Tab-separated table of C-alpha atoms and ligand atoms in Angstrom:
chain	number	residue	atom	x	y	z
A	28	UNK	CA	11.207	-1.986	-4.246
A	29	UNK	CA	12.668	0.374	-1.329
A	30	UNK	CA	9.535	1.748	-0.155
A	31	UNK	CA	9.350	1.547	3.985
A	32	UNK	CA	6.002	-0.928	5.012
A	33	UNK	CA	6.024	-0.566	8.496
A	34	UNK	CA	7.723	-1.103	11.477
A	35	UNK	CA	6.455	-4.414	11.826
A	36	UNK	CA	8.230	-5.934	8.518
A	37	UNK	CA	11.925	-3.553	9.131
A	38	UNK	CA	11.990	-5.355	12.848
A	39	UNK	CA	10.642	-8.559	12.159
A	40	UNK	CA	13.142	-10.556	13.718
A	41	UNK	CA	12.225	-8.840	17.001
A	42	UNK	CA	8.437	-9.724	16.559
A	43	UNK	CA	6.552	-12.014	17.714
A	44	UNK	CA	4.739	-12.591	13.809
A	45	UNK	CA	3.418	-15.417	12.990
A	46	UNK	CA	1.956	-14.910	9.078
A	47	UNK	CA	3.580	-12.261	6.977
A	48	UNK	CA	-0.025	-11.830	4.566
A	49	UNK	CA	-1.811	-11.028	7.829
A	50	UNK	CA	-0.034	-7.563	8.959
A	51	UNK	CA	-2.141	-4.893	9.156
A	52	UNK	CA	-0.286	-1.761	8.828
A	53	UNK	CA	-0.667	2.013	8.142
A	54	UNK	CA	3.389	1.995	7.330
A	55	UNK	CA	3.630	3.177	10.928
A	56	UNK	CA	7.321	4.116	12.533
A	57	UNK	CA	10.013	5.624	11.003
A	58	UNK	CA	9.111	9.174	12.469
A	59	UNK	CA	11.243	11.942	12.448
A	60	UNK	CA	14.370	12.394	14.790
A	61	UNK	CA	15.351	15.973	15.414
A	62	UNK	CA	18.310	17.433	17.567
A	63	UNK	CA	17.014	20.731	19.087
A	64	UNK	CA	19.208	23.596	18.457
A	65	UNK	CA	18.051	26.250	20.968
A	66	UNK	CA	16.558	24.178	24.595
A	67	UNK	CA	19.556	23.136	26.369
A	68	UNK	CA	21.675	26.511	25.387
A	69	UNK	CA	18.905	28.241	26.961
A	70	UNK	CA	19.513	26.404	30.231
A	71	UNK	CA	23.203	26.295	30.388
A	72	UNK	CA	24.180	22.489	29.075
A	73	UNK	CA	25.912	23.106	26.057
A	74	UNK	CA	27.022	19.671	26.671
A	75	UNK	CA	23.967	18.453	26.083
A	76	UNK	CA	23.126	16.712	22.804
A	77	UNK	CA	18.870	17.296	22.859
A	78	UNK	CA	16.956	14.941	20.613
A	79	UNK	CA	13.264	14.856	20.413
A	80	UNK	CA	11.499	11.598	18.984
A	81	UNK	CA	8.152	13.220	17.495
A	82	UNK	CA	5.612	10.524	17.739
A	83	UNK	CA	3.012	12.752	16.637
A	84	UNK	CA	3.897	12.469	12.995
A	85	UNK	CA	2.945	8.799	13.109
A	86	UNK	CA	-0.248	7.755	10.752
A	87	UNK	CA	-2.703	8.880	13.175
A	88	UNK	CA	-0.617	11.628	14.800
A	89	UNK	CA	0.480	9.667	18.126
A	90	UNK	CA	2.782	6.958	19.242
A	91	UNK	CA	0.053	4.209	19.719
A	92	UNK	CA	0.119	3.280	16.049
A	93	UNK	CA	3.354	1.548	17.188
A	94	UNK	CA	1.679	-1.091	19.375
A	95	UNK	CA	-1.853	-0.628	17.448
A	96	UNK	CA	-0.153	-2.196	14.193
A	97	UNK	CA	1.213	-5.391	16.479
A	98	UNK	CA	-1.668	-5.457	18.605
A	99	UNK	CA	-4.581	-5.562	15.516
A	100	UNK	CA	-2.078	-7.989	13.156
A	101	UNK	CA	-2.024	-10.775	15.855
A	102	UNK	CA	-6.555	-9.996	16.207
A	103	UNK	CA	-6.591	-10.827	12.581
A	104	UNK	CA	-3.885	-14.158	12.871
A	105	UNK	CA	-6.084	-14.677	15.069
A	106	UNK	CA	-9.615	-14.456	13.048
A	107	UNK	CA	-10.897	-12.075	15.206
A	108	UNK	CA	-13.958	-9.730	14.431
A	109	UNK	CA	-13.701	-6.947	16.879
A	110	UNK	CA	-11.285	-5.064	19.000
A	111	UNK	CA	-12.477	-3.023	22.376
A	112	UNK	CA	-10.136	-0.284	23.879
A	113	UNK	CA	-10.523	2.122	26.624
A	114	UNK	CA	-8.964	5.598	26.099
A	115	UNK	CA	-7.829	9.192	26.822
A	116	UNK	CA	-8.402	9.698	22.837
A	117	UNK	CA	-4.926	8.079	21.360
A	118	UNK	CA	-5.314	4.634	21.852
A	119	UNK	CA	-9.585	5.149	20.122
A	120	UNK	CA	-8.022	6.856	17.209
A	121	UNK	CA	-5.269	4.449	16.247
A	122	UNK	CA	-7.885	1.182	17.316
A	123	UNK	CA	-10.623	2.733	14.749
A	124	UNK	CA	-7.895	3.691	12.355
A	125	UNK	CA	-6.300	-0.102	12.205
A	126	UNK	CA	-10.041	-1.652	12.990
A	127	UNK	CA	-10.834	0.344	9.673
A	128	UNK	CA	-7.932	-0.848	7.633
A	129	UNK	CA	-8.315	-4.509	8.045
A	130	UNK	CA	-12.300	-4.714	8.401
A	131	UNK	CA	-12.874	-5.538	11.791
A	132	UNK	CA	-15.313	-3.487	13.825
A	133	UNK	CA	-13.760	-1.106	16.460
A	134	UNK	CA	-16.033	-0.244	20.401
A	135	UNK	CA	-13.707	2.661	22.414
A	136	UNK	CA	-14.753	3.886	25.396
A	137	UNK	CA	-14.196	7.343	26.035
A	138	UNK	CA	-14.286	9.383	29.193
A	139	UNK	CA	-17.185	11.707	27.999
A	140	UNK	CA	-16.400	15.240	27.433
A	141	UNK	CA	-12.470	14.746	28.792
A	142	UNK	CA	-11.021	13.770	25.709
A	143	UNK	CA	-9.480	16.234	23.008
A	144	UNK	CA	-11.825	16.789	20.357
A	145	UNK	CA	-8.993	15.448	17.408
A	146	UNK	CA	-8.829	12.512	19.056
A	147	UNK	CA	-12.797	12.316	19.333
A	148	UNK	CA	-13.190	13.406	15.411
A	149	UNK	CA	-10.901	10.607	14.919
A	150	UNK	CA	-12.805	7.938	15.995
A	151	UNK	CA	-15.816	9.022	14.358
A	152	UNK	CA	-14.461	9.400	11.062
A	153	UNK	CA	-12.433	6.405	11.444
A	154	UNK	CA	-15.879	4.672	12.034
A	155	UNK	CA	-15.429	2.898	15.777
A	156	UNK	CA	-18.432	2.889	17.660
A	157	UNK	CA	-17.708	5.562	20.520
A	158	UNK	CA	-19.038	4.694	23.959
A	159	UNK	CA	-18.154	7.955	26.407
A	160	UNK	CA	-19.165	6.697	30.131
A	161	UNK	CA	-19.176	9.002	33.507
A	162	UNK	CA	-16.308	7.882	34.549
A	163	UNK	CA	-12.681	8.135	34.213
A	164	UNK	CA	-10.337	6.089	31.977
A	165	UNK	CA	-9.567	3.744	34.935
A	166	UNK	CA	-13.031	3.279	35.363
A	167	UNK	CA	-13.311	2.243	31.923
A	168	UNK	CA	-10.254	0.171	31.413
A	169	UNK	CA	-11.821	-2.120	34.051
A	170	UNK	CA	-14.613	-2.612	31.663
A	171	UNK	CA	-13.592	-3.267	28.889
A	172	UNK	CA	-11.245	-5.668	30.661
A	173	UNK	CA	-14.115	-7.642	31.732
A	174	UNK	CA	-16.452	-7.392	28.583
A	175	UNK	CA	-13.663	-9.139	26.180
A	176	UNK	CA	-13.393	-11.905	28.519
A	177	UNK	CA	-16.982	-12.425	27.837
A	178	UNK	CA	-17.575	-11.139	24.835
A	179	UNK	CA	-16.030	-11.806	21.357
A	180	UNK	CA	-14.023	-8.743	21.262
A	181	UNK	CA	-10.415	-8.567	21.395
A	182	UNK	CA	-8.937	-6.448	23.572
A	183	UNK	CA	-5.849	-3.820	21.979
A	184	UNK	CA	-5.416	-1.196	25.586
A	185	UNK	CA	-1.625	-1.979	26.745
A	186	UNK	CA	-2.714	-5.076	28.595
A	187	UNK	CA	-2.561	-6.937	25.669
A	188	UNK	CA	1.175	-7.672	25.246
A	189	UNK	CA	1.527	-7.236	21.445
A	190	UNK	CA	0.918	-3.514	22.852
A	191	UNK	CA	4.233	-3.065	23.969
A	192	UNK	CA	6.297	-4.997	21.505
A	193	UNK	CA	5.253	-2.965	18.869
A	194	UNK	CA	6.107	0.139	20.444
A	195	UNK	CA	9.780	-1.235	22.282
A	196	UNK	CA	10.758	-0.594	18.015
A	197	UNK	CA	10.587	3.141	18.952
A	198	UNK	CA	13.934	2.218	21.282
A	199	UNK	CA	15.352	0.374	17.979
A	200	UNK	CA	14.650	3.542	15.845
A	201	UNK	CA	16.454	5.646	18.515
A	202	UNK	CA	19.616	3.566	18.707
A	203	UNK	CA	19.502	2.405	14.945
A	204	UNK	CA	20.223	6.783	14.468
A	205	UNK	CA	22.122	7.847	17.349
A	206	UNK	CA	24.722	4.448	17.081
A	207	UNK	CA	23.916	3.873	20.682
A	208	UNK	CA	21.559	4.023	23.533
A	209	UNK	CA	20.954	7.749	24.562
A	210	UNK	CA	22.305	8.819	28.621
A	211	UNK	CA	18.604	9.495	29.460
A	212	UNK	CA	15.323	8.802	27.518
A	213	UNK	CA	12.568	11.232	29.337
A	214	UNK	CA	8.717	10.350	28.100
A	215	UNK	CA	5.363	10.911	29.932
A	216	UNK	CA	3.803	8.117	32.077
A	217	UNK	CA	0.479	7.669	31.896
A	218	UNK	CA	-0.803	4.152	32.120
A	219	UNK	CA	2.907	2.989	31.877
A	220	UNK	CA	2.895	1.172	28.809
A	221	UNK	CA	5.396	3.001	26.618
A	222	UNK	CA	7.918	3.283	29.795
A	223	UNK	CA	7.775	-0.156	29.987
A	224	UNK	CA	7.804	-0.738	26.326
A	225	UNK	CA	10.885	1.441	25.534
A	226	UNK	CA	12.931	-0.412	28.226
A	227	UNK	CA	12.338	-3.486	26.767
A	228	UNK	CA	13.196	-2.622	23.447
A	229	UNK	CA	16.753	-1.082	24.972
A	230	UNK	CA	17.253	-3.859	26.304
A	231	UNK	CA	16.924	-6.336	23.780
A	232	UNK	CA	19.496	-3.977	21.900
A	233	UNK	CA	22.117	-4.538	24.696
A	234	UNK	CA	20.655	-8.161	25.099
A	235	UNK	CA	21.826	-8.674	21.113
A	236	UNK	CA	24.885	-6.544	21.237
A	237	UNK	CA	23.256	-3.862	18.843
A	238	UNK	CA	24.239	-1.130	21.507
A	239	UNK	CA	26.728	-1.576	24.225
A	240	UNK	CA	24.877	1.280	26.787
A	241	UNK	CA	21.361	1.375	28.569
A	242	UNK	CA	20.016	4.726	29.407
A	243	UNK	CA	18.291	6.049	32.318
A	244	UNK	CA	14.484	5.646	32.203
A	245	UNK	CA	13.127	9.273	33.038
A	246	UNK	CA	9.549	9.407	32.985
A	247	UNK	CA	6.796	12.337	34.171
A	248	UNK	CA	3.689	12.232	35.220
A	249	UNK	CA	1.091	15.074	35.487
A	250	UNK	CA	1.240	16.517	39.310
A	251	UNK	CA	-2.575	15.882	39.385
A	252	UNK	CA	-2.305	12.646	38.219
A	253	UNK	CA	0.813	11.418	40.138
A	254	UNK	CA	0.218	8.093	41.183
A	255	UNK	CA	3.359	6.235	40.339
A	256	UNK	CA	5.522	9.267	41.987
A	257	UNK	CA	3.650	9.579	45.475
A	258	UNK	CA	3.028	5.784	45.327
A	259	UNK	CA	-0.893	5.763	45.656
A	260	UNK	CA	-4.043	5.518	43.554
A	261	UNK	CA	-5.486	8.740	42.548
A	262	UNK	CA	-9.239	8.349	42.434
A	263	UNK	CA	-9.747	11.507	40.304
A	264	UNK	CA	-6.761	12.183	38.659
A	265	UNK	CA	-6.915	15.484	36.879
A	266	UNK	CA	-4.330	17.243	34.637
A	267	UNK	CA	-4.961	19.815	31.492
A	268	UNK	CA	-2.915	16.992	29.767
A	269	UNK	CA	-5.993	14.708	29.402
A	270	UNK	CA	-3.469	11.846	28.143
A	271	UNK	CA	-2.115	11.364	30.814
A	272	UNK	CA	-5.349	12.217	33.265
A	273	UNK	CA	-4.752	8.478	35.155
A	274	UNK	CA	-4.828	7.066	37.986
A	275	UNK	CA	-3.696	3.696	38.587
A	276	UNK	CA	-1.736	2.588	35.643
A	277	UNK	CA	-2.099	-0.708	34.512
A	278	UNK	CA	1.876	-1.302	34.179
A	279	UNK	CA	2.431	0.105	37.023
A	280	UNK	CA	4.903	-2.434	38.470
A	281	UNK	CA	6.615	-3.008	34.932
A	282	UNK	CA	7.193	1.104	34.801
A	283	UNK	CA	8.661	1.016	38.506
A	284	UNK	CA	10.770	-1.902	37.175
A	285	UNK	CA	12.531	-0.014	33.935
A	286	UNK	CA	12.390	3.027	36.858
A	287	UNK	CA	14.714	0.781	39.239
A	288	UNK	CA	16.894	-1.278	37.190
A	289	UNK	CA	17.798	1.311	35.101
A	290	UNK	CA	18.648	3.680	37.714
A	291	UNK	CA	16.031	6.253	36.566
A	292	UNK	CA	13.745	8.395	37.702
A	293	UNK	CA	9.846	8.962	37.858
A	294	UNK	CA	9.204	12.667	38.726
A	295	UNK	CA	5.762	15.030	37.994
A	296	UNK	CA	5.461	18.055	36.918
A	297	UNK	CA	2.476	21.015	37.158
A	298	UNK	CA	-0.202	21.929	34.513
A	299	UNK	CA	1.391	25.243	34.354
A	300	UNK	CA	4.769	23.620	33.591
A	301	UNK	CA	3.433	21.310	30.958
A	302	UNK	CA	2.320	24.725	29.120
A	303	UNK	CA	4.707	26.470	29.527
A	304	UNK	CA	7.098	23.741	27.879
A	305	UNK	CA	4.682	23.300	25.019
A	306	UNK	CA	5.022	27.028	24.168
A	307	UNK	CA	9.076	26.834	24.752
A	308	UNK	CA	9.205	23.904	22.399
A	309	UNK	CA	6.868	25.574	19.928
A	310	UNK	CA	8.070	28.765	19.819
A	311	UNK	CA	12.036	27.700	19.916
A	312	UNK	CA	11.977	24.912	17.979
A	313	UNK	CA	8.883	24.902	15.849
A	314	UNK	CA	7.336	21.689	17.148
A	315	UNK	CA	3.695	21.508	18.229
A	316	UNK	CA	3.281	18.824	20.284
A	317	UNK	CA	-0.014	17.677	22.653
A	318	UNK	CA	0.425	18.643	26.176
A	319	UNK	CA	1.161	15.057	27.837
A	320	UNK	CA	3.845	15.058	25.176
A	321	UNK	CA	5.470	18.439	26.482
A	322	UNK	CA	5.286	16.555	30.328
A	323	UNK	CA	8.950	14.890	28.899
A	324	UNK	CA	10.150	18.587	27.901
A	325	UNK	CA	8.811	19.915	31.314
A	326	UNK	CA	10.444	17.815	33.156
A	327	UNK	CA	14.253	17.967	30.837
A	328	UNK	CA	13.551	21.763	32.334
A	329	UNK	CA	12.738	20.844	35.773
A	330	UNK	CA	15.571	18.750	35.847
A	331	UNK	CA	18.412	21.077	34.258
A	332	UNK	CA	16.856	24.283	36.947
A	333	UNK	CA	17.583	21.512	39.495
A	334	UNK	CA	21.332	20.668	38.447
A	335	UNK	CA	20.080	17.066	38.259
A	336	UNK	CA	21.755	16.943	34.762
A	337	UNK	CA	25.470	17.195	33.878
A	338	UNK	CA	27.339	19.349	32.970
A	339	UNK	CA	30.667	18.459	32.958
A	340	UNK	CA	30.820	15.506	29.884
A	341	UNK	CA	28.510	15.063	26.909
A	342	UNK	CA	25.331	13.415	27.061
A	343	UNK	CA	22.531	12.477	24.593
A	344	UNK	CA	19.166	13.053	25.974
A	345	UNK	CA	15.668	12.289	24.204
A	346	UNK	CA	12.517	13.433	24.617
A	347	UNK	CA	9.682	11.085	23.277
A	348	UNK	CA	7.067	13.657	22.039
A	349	UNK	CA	4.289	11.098	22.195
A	350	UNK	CA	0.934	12.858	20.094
A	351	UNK	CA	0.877	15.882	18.128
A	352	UNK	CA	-0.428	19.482	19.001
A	353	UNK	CA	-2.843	19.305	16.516
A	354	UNK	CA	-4.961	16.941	18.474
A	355	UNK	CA	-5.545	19.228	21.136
A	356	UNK	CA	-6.079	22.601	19.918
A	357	UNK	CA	-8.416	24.304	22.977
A	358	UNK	CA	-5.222	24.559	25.342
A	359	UNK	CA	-3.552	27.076	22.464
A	360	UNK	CA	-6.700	28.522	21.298
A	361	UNK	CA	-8.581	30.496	24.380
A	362	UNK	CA	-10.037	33.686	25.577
A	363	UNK	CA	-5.686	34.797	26.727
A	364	UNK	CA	-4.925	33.846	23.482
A	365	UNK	CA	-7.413	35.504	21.063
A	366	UNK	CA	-6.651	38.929	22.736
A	367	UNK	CA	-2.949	38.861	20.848
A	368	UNK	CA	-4.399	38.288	17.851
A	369	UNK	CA	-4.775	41.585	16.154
A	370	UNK	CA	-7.763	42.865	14.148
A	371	UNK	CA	-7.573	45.481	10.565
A	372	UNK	CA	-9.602	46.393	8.304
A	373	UNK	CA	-8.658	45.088	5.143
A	374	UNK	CA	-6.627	48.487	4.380
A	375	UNK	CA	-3.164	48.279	3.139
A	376	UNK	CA	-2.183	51.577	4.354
A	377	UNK	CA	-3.435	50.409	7.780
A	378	UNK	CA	-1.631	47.547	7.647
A	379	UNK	CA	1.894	48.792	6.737
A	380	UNK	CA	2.082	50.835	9.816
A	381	UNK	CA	2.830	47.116	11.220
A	382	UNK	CA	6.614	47.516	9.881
A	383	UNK	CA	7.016	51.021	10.268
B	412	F0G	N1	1.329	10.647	25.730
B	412	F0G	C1	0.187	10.571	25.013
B	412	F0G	C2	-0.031	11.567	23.929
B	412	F0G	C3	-0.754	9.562	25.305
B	412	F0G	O1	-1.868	9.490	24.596
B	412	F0G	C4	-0.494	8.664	26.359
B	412	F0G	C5	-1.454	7.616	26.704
B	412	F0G	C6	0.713	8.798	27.050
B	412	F0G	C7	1.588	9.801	26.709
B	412	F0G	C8	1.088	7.885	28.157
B	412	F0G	O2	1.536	6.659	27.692
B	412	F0G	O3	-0.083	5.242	28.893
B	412	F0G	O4	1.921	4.260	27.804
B	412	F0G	O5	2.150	5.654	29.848
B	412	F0G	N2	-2.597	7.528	26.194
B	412	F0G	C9	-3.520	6.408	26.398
B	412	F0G	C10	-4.723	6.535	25.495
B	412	F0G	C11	-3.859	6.145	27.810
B	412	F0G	O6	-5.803	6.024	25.828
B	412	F0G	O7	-4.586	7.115	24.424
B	412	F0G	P1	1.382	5.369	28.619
């Protein structure tokens, strides 16, 4: 049989499994790979090969299914009963979804009423129990940090390690297509996992002589929620891109890290700048991605309207398009937008002076 089972069993020798019958998996991975025709024409590289990775069309439409099917395999090798995550709405959806799967129960706590309402509908109808708390989701990382080193609860936020070497296979996915490492990989940062993740996974490529290149780690944050780029803790991190709405990353030092050694770059870009890239990619390209996603489109723009890319050899670039639009609907649907939608009766003659 051919069929694809996850990313777990196609990079097993890269994973730290011990029991094959105890995988949990939603056949996660394997998402699609897209070169983008229009973006960097627009912008003057037509050098520039443009890939975007889009995440979003993972099992429960966002990256995190990558480390959520590594993270809930090695709770069940390990017998255990529960898993506990705290979350800007990703993470809680893919916990319930693999909680669900292999019978374990599933607590997230949310950051009430600043998480997108996919996400939220999600965990219900995945069946987690949803905890939202006043507080942000630094606030509730820290507890749920302390509650499953008390509790029997095992905790599956990027602090657990089997977090990030599920989702360093996105790297393998990228070279296993392109025959090589791209020039720049640009993603969002928000607690700093997948940055750090994704330059592990390069580098165990180079490490094994898969790929002979390493590209430049090129992450964005949200300019409200900046903390890696201006180097401080934001207490109350805000950003339309509620992803991303964080303020002290727990892999902080590990993102600064891939940031350094790969001679990278951690920039931020504005609310307005995320939106406007979510509509460009939309609208050019026909991909609907979440808004934190769009923060690694906003910031290929930034970067080409600052010359900071070149022009004069070819380079791959890719975008990691980390949730899908459909998640996140109220920053598309809104009181602007309604007024261009355009009201008839239900008249035909009415409606073919449209084409005339
Ligand atoms: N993009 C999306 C769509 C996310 O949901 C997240 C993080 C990120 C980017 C940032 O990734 O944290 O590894 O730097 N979401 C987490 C959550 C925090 O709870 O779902 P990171």
């Amino acid at each position: 049989m051919n069929m694809y089972q996850g990313l777990i069993r196609k990079y097993r020798d890269y994973l730290p499994v011990e029991d094959d019958r105890k995988i949990v998996t939603l056949n996660e991975g394997r998402t699609l790979f897209l070169k983008l025709s229009k973006l960097p024409k627009l912008f003057g590289l037509n050098r520039v090969n443009l890939y975007v990775k889009f995440e979003g069309l993972n099992p429960t439409g966002s990256f995190k299914d990558r480390g959520m099917t590594m993270a809930v395999t090695k709770a069940n090798e390990a017998g255990s009963k529960a898993v506990i995550c705290a979350s800007t709405g990703n993470t809680s959806a893919s916990a319930a979804a693999y909680a669900a799967v292999s019978g374990m129960k599933a607590y997230v706590l949310i950051p009430n009423k600043k998480i997108a309402l996919g996400k939220l509908a999600q965990a219900i109808v995945y069946g987690a129990e949803v905890i939202a708390i006043d507080g942000n989701f630094d606030d509730a990382l820290n507890m749920v940090r302390k509650l499953s080193e008390t509790e029997d609860v095992t905790l599956v936020n990027s602090v657990n390690p089997y977090r990030l070497q599920g989702q360093k296979t996105g790297a393998f996915e990228i070279c296993d297509d392109l025959g090589r490492s791209p020039d720049y990989l640009m993603l969002p940062v928000g607690n700093a996992g997948n940055i750090s993740a994704y330059w592990m996974g390069f580098k165990e490529y180079y490490q094994n002589k898969v790929v002979s290149n390493l590209p430049k780690m090129t992450g964005f944050q949200a300019a409200g929620a900046a903390p890696i780029v201006e180097n401080r803790i934001f207490e109350n991190p805000e950003t339309v891109a509620t992803a991303i709405r964080i303020g002290n990353p727990a892999s902080w030092h590990l993102a600064t890290a891939a940031r350094d050694e790969s001679g990278g770059s951690i920039d931020k870009v504005t609310d307005e700048e995320i939106l406007a890239a979510q509509k460009l990619l939309s609208a050019e390209e026909g991909i609907f991605a979440e808004p934190a996603s769009c923060a690694s489109i906003a910031g290929f723009v930034k970067m080409a309207q600052e010359n900071k890319i070149e022009k004069d050899k070819d380079i791959d670039i890719v975008c990691i398009l980390t949730g899908n639009g459909l998640k996140d609907t109220s920053v598309v649907v809104n009181e602007e937008t309604e007024k261009q939608i355009r009201f008839f009766k239900p008249d035909l003659d009415e409606l073919r002076k449209l084409f005339r």
